[in-house]
Short mmCIF file of C-alpha atoms and ligand atoms in Angstrom, two decimals:
data_model
loop_
_atom_site.label_atom_id
_atom_site.label_comp_id
_atom_site.label_asym_id
_atom_site.label_seq_id
_atom_site.Cartn_x
_atom_site.Cartn_y
_atom_site.Cartn_z
CA MET A 1 15.57 -34.17 17.94
CA THR A 2 16.65 -34.44 14.32
CA GLY A 3 20.22 -33.12 14.15
CA GLU A 4 22.86 -34.19 11.69
CA THR A 5 25.84 -36.51 11.62
CA LEU A 6 28.46 -34.45 9.84
CA PHE A 7 31.89 -35.54 8.62
CA PRO A 8 35.01 -33.36 8.83
CA ALA A 9 35.60 -30.77 6.12
CA GLY A 10 37.69 -32.29 3.35
CA PHE A 11 36.27 -35.78 3.88
CA VAL A 12 36.42 -37.57 0.51
CA TRP A 13 33.07 -38.85 -0.79
CA GLY A 14 33.67 -41.39 -3.50
CA ALA A 15 32.56 -44.43 -5.43
CA ALA A 16 34.62 -47.35 -6.73
CA THR A 17 34.66 -49.80 -9.64
CA SER A 18 37.23 -52.06 -11.29
CA ALA A 19 38.29 -52.53 -14.90
CA TYR A 20 37.21 -56.09 -15.65
CA GLN A 21 33.91 -55.59 -13.85
CA ILE A 22 32.73 -52.64 -15.95
CA GLU A 23 34.87 -51.86 -19.00
CA GLY A 24 33.94 -54.58 -21.48
CA ALA A 25 35.71 -54.05 -24.85
CA ALA A 26 37.74 -57.08 -23.90
CA ALA A 27 39.22 -57.49 -27.37
CA GLN A 28 39.25 -53.83 -28.39
CA GLY A 29 41.79 -51.04 -28.22
CA GLY A 30 44.65 -53.51 -28.34
CA ARG A 31 43.77 -55.17 -25.02
CA GLY A 32 45.21 -58.64 -24.48
CA PRO A 33 43.42 -61.45 -22.64
CA SER A 34 43.51 -61.63 -18.85
CA ILE A 35 43.17 -64.59 -16.52
CA TRP A 36 39.55 -63.58 -15.95
CA ASP A 37 38.74 -63.85 -19.67
CA THR A 38 40.16 -67.36 -19.60
CA PHE A 39 38.53 -68.37 -16.31
CA ALA A 40 35.08 -67.03 -17.24
CA ARG A 41 35.08 -69.13 -20.39
CA VAL A 42 35.49 -72.37 -18.45
CA PRO A 43 32.01 -73.86 -18.06
CA GLY A 44 30.79 -73.82 -14.47
CA ARG A 45 33.25 -71.25 -13.13
CA VAL A 46 30.98 -68.20 -13.37
CA ALA A 47 27.26 -68.27 -12.61
CA GLY A 48 25.15 -68.11 -15.74
CA GLY A 49 28.24 -68.55 -17.92
CA HIS A 50 28.69 -64.77 -17.76
CA THR A 51 31.92 -63.05 -18.78
CA GLY A 52 33.30 -59.52 -18.68
CA GLU A 53 33.44 -59.25 -22.45
CA VAL A 54 30.86 -56.46 -22.57
CA ALA A 55 30.20 -55.82 -18.86
CA ALA A 56 28.78 -52.29 -18.39
CA ASP A 57 30.44 -51.14 -21.63
CA HIS A 58 32.19 -48.40 -19.66
CA TYR A 59 35.06 -48.37 -22.17
CA HIS A 60 32.69 -46.76 -24.66
CA ARG A 61 30.42 -44.96 -22.20
CA TYR A 62 32.93 -43.47 -19.79
CA ARG A 63 31.91 -39.89 -20.64
CA GLN A 64 28.29 -40.60 -19.80
CA ASP A 65 29.47 -42.28 -16.60
CA THR A 66 31.65 -39.38 -15.47
CA ALA A 67 28.73 -37.01 -16.13
CA LEU A 68 26.58 -39.24 -13.94
CA MET A 69 29.21 -39.09 -11.19
CA ALA A 70 29.28 -35.31 -11.45
CA ASP A 71 25.53 -35.29 -11.07
CA LEU A 72 25.87 -37.26 -7.83
CA GLY A 73 28.41 -34.74 -6.56
CA LEU A 74 31.16 -37.32 -6.13
CA GLY A 75 34.44 -35.88 -4.92
CA ALA A 76 36.50 -38.89 -6.02
CA TYR A 77 36.23 -41.93 -8.23
CA ARG A 78 38.37 -45.04 -7.70
CA PHE A 79 38.89 -47.16 -10.80
CA SER A 80 41.44 -49.76 -11.76
CA VAL A 81 43.71 -49.92 -14.76
CA ALA A 82 43.57 -53.15 -16.74
CA TRP A 83 47.14 -54.40 -17.01
CA PRO A 84 46.38 -56.32 -20.27
CA ARG A 85 45.01 -53.11 -21.82
CA VAL A 86 48.29 -51.33 -21.12
CA GLN A 87 50.62 -54.29 -21.70
CA PRO A 88 48.76 -56.96 -23.69
CA GLU A 89 51.52 -59.48 -23.01
CA GLY A 90 52.18 -58.35 -19.45
CA ARG A 91 55.65 -57.17 -20.36
CA GLY A 92 57.46 -55.31 -23.06
CA PRO A 93 56.12 -52.32 -24.96
CA VAL A 94 53.06 -50.52 -23.72
CA ASN A 95 49.97 -50.22 -25.86
CA PRO A 96 49.50 -46.46 -26.38
CA GLN A 97 45.76 -46.89 -26.97
CA GLY A 98 45.42 -48.47 -23.56
CA LEU A 99 47.16 -45.64 -21.74
CA ASP A 100 45.18 -43.15 -23.79
CA PHE A 101 41.89 -44.54 -22.55
CA TYR A 102 42.88 -43.96 -18.94
CA ARG A 103 44.24 -40.49 -19.76
CA ARG A 104 40.90 -39.57 -21.32
CA LEU A 105 39.02 -41.04 -18.37
CA ALA A 106 41.15 -39.08 -15.88
CA ASP A 107 40.72 -35.89 -17.91
CA SER A 108 36.98 -36.34 -18.06
CA LEU A 109 36.88 -36.76 -14.27
CA LEU A 110 39.08 -33.72 -13.70
CA GLU A 111 36.87 -31.62 -15.99
CA HIS A 112 34.00 -32.45 -13.64
CA GLY A 113 36.06 -31.66 -10.55
CA ILE A 114 36.26 -35.34 -9.54
CA GLU A 115 39.58 -36.66 -8.21
CA PRO A 116 40.74 -39.80 -10.01
CA TRP A 117 42.04 -42.56 -7.68
CA VAL A 118 43.88 -45.30 -9.53
CA THR A 119 44.28 -48.93 -8.45
CA LEU A 120 46.92 -50.67 -10.55
CA TYR A 121 45.84 -54.27 -10.07
CA HIS A 122 42.30 -55.47 -9.53
CA TRP A 123 42.81 -59.15 -10.40
CA ASP A 124 43.07 -59.06 -14.20
CA LEU A 125 46.56 -60.50 -14.70
CA PRO A 126 47.59 -60.73 -18.37
CA GLN A 127 47.07 -64.34 -19.44
CA ALA A 128 50.55 -64.34 -21.03
CA LEU A 129 52.03 -63.92 -17.55
CA GLN A 130 49.85 -66.68 -16.13
CA ASP A 131 51.28 -68.91 -18.85
CA ARG A 132 54.71 -68.17 -17.36
CA GLY A 133 53.61 -69.03 -13.81
CA GLY A 134 51.48 -66.05 -12.75
CA TRP A 135 51.64 -65.06 -9.08
CA ALA A 136 53.10 -68.42 -8.19
CA SER A 137 56.25 -67.16 -9.91
CA ARG A 138 58.43 -64.49 -8.37
CA GLU A 139 59.11 -63.02 -11.81
CA THR A 140 55.59 -61.63 -11.93
CA ALA A 141 56.51 -59.17 -9.16
CA GLY A 142 59.16 -57.59 -11.35
CA ARG A 143 56.78 -57.42 -14.31
CA PHE A 144 54.24 -55.67 -12.10
CA ALA A 145 56.80 -53.07 -11.02
CA ASP A 146 57.59 -52.31 -14.70
CA TYR A 147 53.92 -52.03 -15.56
CA ALA A 148 53.20 -49.85 -12.51
CA ALA A 149 56.05 -47.53 -13.46
CA ALA A 150 54.72 -47.20 -17.02
CA VAL A 151 51.20 -46.28 -15.91
CA TYR A 152 52.47 -44.00 -13.15
CA GLY A 153 54.81 -42.21 -15.54
CA ALA A 154 51.94 -41.58 -17.93
CA LEU A 155 49.28 -40.50 -15.42
CA ARG A 156 51.08 -39.02 -12.43
CA ASP A 157 50.45 -35.50 -13.73
CA ARG A 158 46.70 -36.14 -13.49
CA VAL A 159 46.35 -38.62 -10.62
CA ALA A 160 47.39 -37.75 -7.07
CA ASN A 161 46.21 -40.93 -5.28
CA TRP A 162 47.40 -44.41 -6.21
CA THR A 163 47.02 -47.89 -4.81
CA THR A 164 49.03 -50.85 -6.04
CA LEU A 165 46.95 -53.97 -5.37
CA ASN A 166 43.31 -54.57 -4.62
CA GLU A 167 42.75 -57.24 -1.97
CA PRO A 168 45.80 -59.46 -2.34
CA TRP A 169 44.11 -61.98 0.01
CA CYS A 170 41.45 -62.65 -2.64
CA ALA A 171 43.95 -62.84 -5.48
CA ALA A 172 46.09 -65.31 -3.52
CA PHE A 173 43.59 -67.45 -1.63
CA LEU A 174 40.37 -67.31 -3.68
CA GLY A 175 42.47 -67.65 -6.82
CA HIS A 176 44.98 -70.32 -5.74
CA ALA A 177 43.55 -72.22 -2.74
CA ALA A 178 39.75 -72.18 -3.08
CA GLY A 179 40.06 -71.88 -6.87
CA ILE A 180 36.78 -69.96 -7.12
CA HIS A 181 38.51 -66.97 -8.71
CA ALA A 182 40.96 -66.86 -11.62
CA PRO A 183 43.28 -68.60 -12.22
CA GLY A 184 41.28 -71.33 -10.47
CA VAL A 185 44.19 -73.15 -8.81
CA GLN A 186 43.43 -75.29 -5.74
CA ASP A 187 46.69 -75.68 -3.91
CA PRO A 188 47.26 -74.13 -0.46
CA ALA A 189 51.05 -73.97 -0.78
CA THR A 190 50.77 -72.14 -4.12
CA ALA A 191 48.35 -69.69 -2.53
CA VAL A 192 50.80 -68.80 0.22
CA ARG A 193 53.57 -68.34 -2.32
CA ALA A 194 51.28 -66.14 -4.42
CA ALA A 195 50.49 -64.01 -1.35
CA HIS A 196 54.18 -63.36 -0.81
CA HIS A 197 54.80 -62.56 -4.47
CA LEU A 198 51.87 -60.15 -4.51
CA LEU A 199 53.36 -58.34 -1.53
CA VAL A 200 56.79 -58.27 -3.18
CA ALA A 201 55.11 -56.88 -6.32
CA HIS A 202 53.55 -54.14 -4.21
CA GLY A 203 56.92 -53.34 -2.63
CA GLN A 204 58.86 -53.26 -5.89
CA ALA A 205 56.18 -51.17 -7.59
CA THR A 206 56.13 -48.69 -4.72
CA ARG A 207 59.90 -48.30 -4.98
CA ALA A 208 59.77 -47.83 -8.76
CA MET A 209 56.97 -45.27 -8.53
CA ARG A 210 58.67 -43.23 -5.80
CA ALA A 211 61.85 -43.15 -7.89
CA ILE A 212 59.92 -41.56 -10.76
CA ASP A 213 58.07 -38.98 -8.67
CA ALA A 214 57.80 -38.71 -4.89
CA GLY A 215 54.81 -36.36 -5.12
CA PRO A 216 51.68 -38.48 -5.50
CA ARG A 217 50.31 -40.47 -2.55
CA LEU A 218 50.75 -44.23 -2.63
CA GLY A 219 48.91 -47.01 -0.81
CA ILE A 220 47.29 -50.42 -1.08
CA ASN A 221 43.73 -51.77 -0.71
CA LEU A 222 43.26 -54.60 1.76
CA ASN A 223 40.09 -56.50 2.53
CA LEU A 224 40.05 -56.57 6.31
CA ASP A 225 37.41 -57.93 8.66
CA PRO A 226 37.19 -58.34 12.41
CA VAL A 227 37.28 -61.97 13.54
CA THR A 228 35.30 -62.81 16.66
CA PRO A 229 35.38 -66.07 18.61
CA ALA A 230 32.00 -67.79 18.91
CA SER A 231 32.46 -68.33 22.67
CA ASP A 232 34.69 -67.29 25.58
CA GLY A 233 36.53 -70.61 25.49
CA PRO A 234 40.27 -70.78 24.68
CA ALA A 235 39.80 -73.05 21.64
CA ASP A 236 37.50 -70.57 19.90
CA ALA A 237 39.83 -67.72 20.84
CA ASP A 238 42.66 -69.60 19.18
CA ALA A 239 40.55 -70.22 16.08
CA ALA A 240 39.91 -66.46 15.90
CA ARG A 241 43.63 -65.73 16.32
CA ARG A 242 44.45 -68.06 13.43
CA ILE A 243 41.83 -66.68 11.03
CA ASP A 244 42.81 -63.12 11.92
CA GLY A 245 46.38 -64.25 11.20
CA VAL A 246 45.89 -65.64 7.70
CA TYR A 247 43.38 -62.98 6.69
CA ASN A 248 44.35 -59.65 8.27
CA ARG A 249 47.82 -59.86 9.83
CA LEU A 250 49.43 -61.84 7.02
CA PHE A 251 49.19 -58.61 5.01
CA LEU A 252 49.16 -55.86 7.65
CA ASP A 253 52.28 -56.98 9.51
CA PRO A 254 54.75 -57.17 6.63
CA LEU A 255 53.37 -53.93 5.18
CA PHE A 256 53.36 -51.89 8.38
CA ARG A 257 55.72 -53.72 10.76
CA GLY A 258 58.26 -55.18 8.36
CA SER A 259 57.80 -58.88 9.19
CA TYR A 260 55.38 -61.75 8.87
CA PRO A 261 53.64 -62.51 12.18
CA ALA A 262 55.51 -65.28 14.03
CA ASP A 263 52.34 -67.18 14.96
CA VAL A 264 51.16 -67.23 11.33
CA LEU A 265 54.53 -68.59 10.19
CA VAL A 266 54.03 -71.40 12.70
CA ASP A 267 50.40 -71.98 11.66
CA LEU A 268 51.40 -72.16 7.99
CA GLY A 269 54.55 -74.15 8.73
CA GLY A 270 54.89 -77.00 6.32
CA LEU A 271 53.22 -75.12 3.48
CA GLY A 272 56.35 -73.09 2.73
CA GLY A 273 56.14 -69.92 0.68
CA LEU A 274 56.99 -67.33 3.29
CA GLU A 275 60.34 -68.75 4.29
CA GLU A 276 61.90 -67.39 1.11
CA ALA A 277 61.19 -63.87 2.35
CA GLY A 278 64.61 -62.34 2.84
CA ASP A 279 65.37 -58.98 4.39
CA ASP A 280 65.32 -57.33 0.97
CA ASP A 281 61.80 -58.52 0.28
CA LEU A 282 60.57 -57.46 3.69
CA ALA A 283 62.23 -54.05 3.42
CA ALA A 284 60.59 -53.48 0.02
CA ILE A 285 57.17 -54.62 1.27
CA ALA A 286 57.41 -52.29 4.27
CA ALA A 287 58.28 -49.16 2.26
CA PRO A 288 56.37 -46.32 3.92
CA LEU A 289 52.95 -45.60 2.43
CA ASP A 290 50.79 -42.50 2.46
CA LEU A 291 47.47 -44.22 2.96
CA LEU A 292 45.74 -47.53 3.57
CA GLY A 293 42.58 -48.39 1.65
CA VAL A 294 40.24 -50.53 3.74
CA ASN A 295 37.64 -52.66 1.96
CA TYR A 296 35.04 -53.74 4.52
CA TYR A 297 32.04 -55.98 3.95
CA ARG A 298 31.50 -58.25 6.97
CA ARG A 299 32.65 -59.76 10.26
CA TRP A 300 33.70 -63.39 10.76
CA VAL A 301 32.54 -65.37 13.79
CA VAL A 302 34.54 -68.58 14.23
CA ALA A 303 34.60 -71.71 16.36
CA ALA A 304 37.18 -74.47 16.80
CA ARG A 305 36.33 -77.88 15.31
CA PRO A 306 39.24 -80.05 16.38
CA GLU A 307 37.52 -83.11 14.90
CA TRP A 308 37.79 -81.62 11.37
CA PRO A 309 41.08 -81.96 9.43
CA ARG A 310 43.30 -78.89 9.57
CA LEU A 311 44.86 -79.66 6.19
CA GLY A 312 43.69 -81.74 3.27
CA GLY A 313 39.95 -81.07 3.47
CA PRO A 314 37.87 -79.76 0.55
CA PRO A 315 39.34 -76.76 -1.29
CA SER A 316 38.95 -73.61 0.80
CA PRO A 317 40.55 -70.18 0.98
CA TRP A 318 41.28 -70.82 4.67
CA VAL A 319 44.59 -72.58 4.38
CA ALA A 320 45.71 -74.71 7.31
CA ALA A 321 42.42 -73.89 9.02
CA GLY A 322 40.09 -76.67 7.91
CA ASP A 323 39.38 -77.21 11.61
CA VAL A 324 37.71 -73.81 11.97
CA GLU A 325 33.99 -73.35 11.54
CA PHE A 326 32.51 -70.08 10.27
CA VAL A 327 29.43 -69.65 12.41
CA ALA A 328 26.33 -68.00 11.01
CA SER A 329 24.41 -65.53 13.14
CA ASP A 330 20.83 -64.35 12.81
CA ARG A 331 21.91 -60.95 11.48
CA PRO A 332 20.20 -59.82 8.28
CA ARG A 333 22.09 -60.65 5.08
CA THR A 334 22.66 -59.23 1.65
CA ASP A 335 21.71 -61.24 -1.43
CA LEU A 336 25.20 -62.69 -1.50
CA GLY A 337 24.51 -64.14 1.94
CA TRP A 338 26.97 -61.78 3.63
CA GLU A 339 25.85 -60.82 7.13
CA ILE A 340 25.27 -57.13 7.64
CA ASP A 341 27.24 -55.77 10.59
CA PRO A 342 28.15 -52.09 10.56
CA SER A 343 29.69 -52.34 14.06
CA GLY A 344 32.48 -54.40 12.52
CA LEU A 345 33.60 -51.33 10.58
CA ASP A 346 34.27 -49.00 13.50
CA GLU A 347 35.76 -51.90 15.45
CA LEU A 348 38.15 -52.57 12.55
CA LEU A 349 39.07 -48.92 12.01
CA LEU A 350 39.76 -48.41 15.73
CA ARG A 351 41.94 -51.49 15.76
CA LEU A 352 43.97 -50.28 12.77
CA HIS A 353 44.36 -46.92 14.47
CA THR A 354 45.59 -48.50 17.70
CA GLU A 355 47.70 -51.36 16.39
CA TYR A 356 49.05 -49.87 13.16
CA PRO A 357 49.12 -46.18 14.01
CA SER A 358 49.95 -43.11 11.93
CA LEU A 359 48.21 -44.33 8.79
CA PRO A 360 45.65 -42.14 7.10
CA LEU A 361 42.77 -44.51 6.37
CA TYR A 362 40.16 -44.51 3.63
CA VAL A 363 37.27 -46.93 3.30
CA THR A 364 37.89 -47.74 -0.36
CA GLU A 365 35.05 -50.28 -0.68
CA ASN A 366 31.83 -50.86 1.23
CA GLY A 367 28.47 -51.81 -0.17
CA ALA A 368 25.88 -54.53 -0.63
CA ALA A 369 24.26 -56.73 -3.27
CA PHE A 370 20.48 -56.69 -3.41
CA ASP A 371 18.09 -57.89 -6.03
CA ASP A 372 17.05 -54.48 -7.31
CA VAL A 373 14.20 -54.24 -9.76
CA PRO A 374 13.02 -51.07 -11.49
CA ASP A 375 9.40 -50.24 -10.69
CA ALA A 376 6.64 -49.11 -13.06
CA GLN A 377 7.84 -45.47 -12.83
CA GLY A 378 11.35 -46.54 -13.78
CA LEU A 379 12.68 -45.88 -10.28
CA VAL A 380 14.75 -48.39 -8.36
CA PRO A 381 13.67 -48.30 -4.72
CA ASP A 382 16.60 -49.92 -2.88
CA GLN A 383 15.79 -49.15 0.73
CA ALA A 384 17.88 -52.05 2.00
CA ARG A 385 21.00 -50.58 0.38
CA ILE A 386 20.24 -47.15 1.82
CA ARG A 387 19.96 -48.71 5.29
CA PHE A 388 23.24 -50.57 4.69
CA LEU A 389 25.13 -47.45 3.60
CA ASP A 390 23.61 -45.29 6.32
CA GLY A 391 24.59 -47.82 8.99
CA HIS A 392 28.15 -48.13 7.74
CA LEU A 393 28.65 -44.39 7.34
CA ARG A 394 27.49 -43.96 10.94
CA ALA A 395 30.08 -46.55 11.95
CA ALA A 396 32.72 -44.59 10.03
CA HIS A 397 31.62 -41.46 11.85
CA ARG A 398 31.91 -43.21 15.24
CA ALA A 399 35.44 -44.22 14.32
CA ILE A 400 36.36 -40.62 13.53
CA GLN A 401 34.84 -39.50 16.84
CA GLY A 402 36.99 -42.16 18.47
CA GLY A 403 40.12 -40.56 17.08
CA VAL A 404 40.67 -42.57 13.87
CA ASP A 405 42.31 -40.66 11.02
CA LEU A 406 39.67 -41.71 8.49
CA ARG A 407 39.66 -39.37 5.52
CA GLY A 408 37.20 -40.76 3.03
CA TYR A 409 34.63 -43.33 1.98
CA PHE A 410 34.09 -44.97 -1.42
CA VAL A 411 30.86 -46.85 -1.98
CA TRP A 412 31.14 -50.16 -3.81
CA SER A 413 29.94 -49.73 -6.44
CA LEU A 414 29.04 -46.91 -8.77
CA LEU A 415 27.46 -49.29 -11.30
CA ASP A 416 25.95 -52.75 -11.29
CA ASN A 417 28.71 -54.91 -12.72
CA PHE A 418 30.31 -58.31 -13.30
CA GLU A 419 30.53 -59.67 -9.76
CA TRP A 420 33.27 -62.22 -10.46
CA ALA A 421 32.15 -65.83 -9.90
CA GLU A 422 28.57 -64.56 -9.35
CA GLY A 423 28.32 -62.96 -12.79
CA TYR A 424 25.76 -60.18 -13.28
CA ALA A 425 23.15 -61.55 -10.88
CA MET A 426 24.59 -59.76 -7.86
CA ARG A 427 23.92 -56.05 -8.18
CA PHE A 428 26.16 -53.83 -6.05
CA GLY A 429 25.60 -50.54 -7.89
CA ILE A 430 23.99 -47.38 -6.64
CA VAL A 431 23.24 -46.97 -10.34
CA TYR A 432 21.16 -49.69 -12.00
CA VAL A 433 22.48 -51.04 -15.29
CA ASP A 434 20.05 -52.72 -17.66
CA PHE A 435 22.64 -54.91 -19.35
CA PRO A 436 20.76 -55.63 -22.61
CA THR A 437 20.37 -51.90 -23.36
CA GLN A 438 23.21 -50.60 -21.13
CA ARG A 439 20.80 -47.98 -19.84
CA ARG A 440 21.84 -46.46 -16.50
CA THR A 441 19.23 -45.54 -13.87
CA PRO A 442 20.33 -44.03 -10.57
CA LYS A 443 18.74 -46.07 -7.77
CA ASP A 444 17.16 -44.38 -4.76
CA SER A 445 20.46 -45.02 -2.95
CA ALA A 446 22.24 -42.82 -5.51
CA ARG A 447 19.85 -39.96 -4.73
CA TRP A 448 20.31 -40.62 -1.03
CA TYR A 449 24.10 -40.58 -1.44
CA ARG A 450 23.94 -37.32 -3.40
CA GLU A 451 22.08 -35.72 -0.49
CA ALA A 452 24.60 -37.08 2.01
CA ILE A 453 27.46 -35.67 -0.05
CA ALA A 454 25.76 -32.29 -0.39
CA ARG A 455 25.08 -32.20 3.35
CA GLY A 456 28.54 -33.49 4.26
CA GLY A 457 26.93 -36.23 6.32
CA LEU A 458 23.75 -37.93 7.35
CA ASN A 459 20.38 -36.81 8.44
CA GLY A 460 19.68 -37.48 12.09
CA SER A 461 21.98 -37.46 15.08
CA PRO A 462 24.84 -39.96 15.33
C1 FCB B 501 35.51 -57.03 -3.26
C2 FCB B 501 36.12 -56.75 -4.61
C3 FCB B 501 35.22 -56.03 -5.57
C4 FCB B 501 33.78 -56.51 -5.46
C5 FCB B 501 33.33 -56.53 -4.03
C6 FCB B 501 31.91 -56.96 -3.85
O1 FCB B 501 36.12 -58.11 -2.68
O2 FCB B 501 37.28 -55.96 -4.46
O3 FCB B 501 35.74 -56.17 -6.86
O4 FCB B 501 33.68 -57.74 -6.06
O5 FCB B 501 34.15 -57.36 -3.27
#
């Protein structure tokens, strides 16, 4: 009965990280401060008072890390470039040492036969730009396009796959409405404005990069989740429509249909921010892309709570939706409290395929935090993560069987790292990092992933 669940030839097997979460060397190599350096220093913002100052010390250990990746058999590695390492002030001359680091990293990957995938912005805005308004200011979009062009010009000969922004929803709404991410602003209207400016930044960068070289493939990484009403009633259905609107469609529609969704404009009416979007902005945002990176972690189940205030409640990333309840289920959870639901992944991928067709898709993040502890033999038995990854890869396989053009999967994350407001307590790596010694130990899930990669799929029938 055993059988195998095999993925198509050419399927990309990868792992992902981001600069601030692993590099460390925050004040070395000419790097300037980012909004995360500032935010992490504010008491109470990050659990344990942790910062990314040293992180997994990848800046100094990248060669060891690429060798580790080669040992796992990874076909691709997605990393982000730290804008303040390349442009310490966020504008003006580039720091050659910064670009050099990423050149050396890309070369080391290529020597091992691993494809480098670059994300240009994973939340570490140069502090100097925040001082001039950050994403609340339209100017930042232009600065991003200049920065993107500089990195692209320097690395396009080595890197064939590029994404502009990682999860603009988080940057906009966790950073400017909930205030639980840098820069820690708590103002819904600013968050909506930031969302638009992030999309404009993506559009302008895409245009600038294409003008330099039309060869490499360009895309964006969105965090997307299915939103399910808690009941069959019309009020819950409407709550689901609204959350889907401000979370998924607010980004998908302008990128792939050229306009903001009309119902979301109505829902957000009064907050402003999107009204300034002229035809030029929308045309830039909708510039054709070669791929969409999908970051999937969970499903949302929502119910209407008309007795709660829509606006003006406690700070929350869910702007103009204070009257929506996020309903917990009895599904198992990760250590971060995120419910585990692989079926949300194939549901999401099928939806993207049907509603936003002709887009090659990649799962560019998927993974789980568990409290991993090395055992007496020095092994890290993380069965729960193996079950998580196995379940989600099976969901990805179902999506492909259902006709979705899904071309790859990147596990989040290669290494245990600085998990933003959670600090180092939440371990997402398939490789354990002992932070005091920086020793790396592949967890059982890393060995399991290596076997999956070698086999081209999973043990056991679909
Ligand atoms: C995503 C982020 C990534 C990591 C995972 C757990 O939202 O892109 O940096 O924090 O969540």
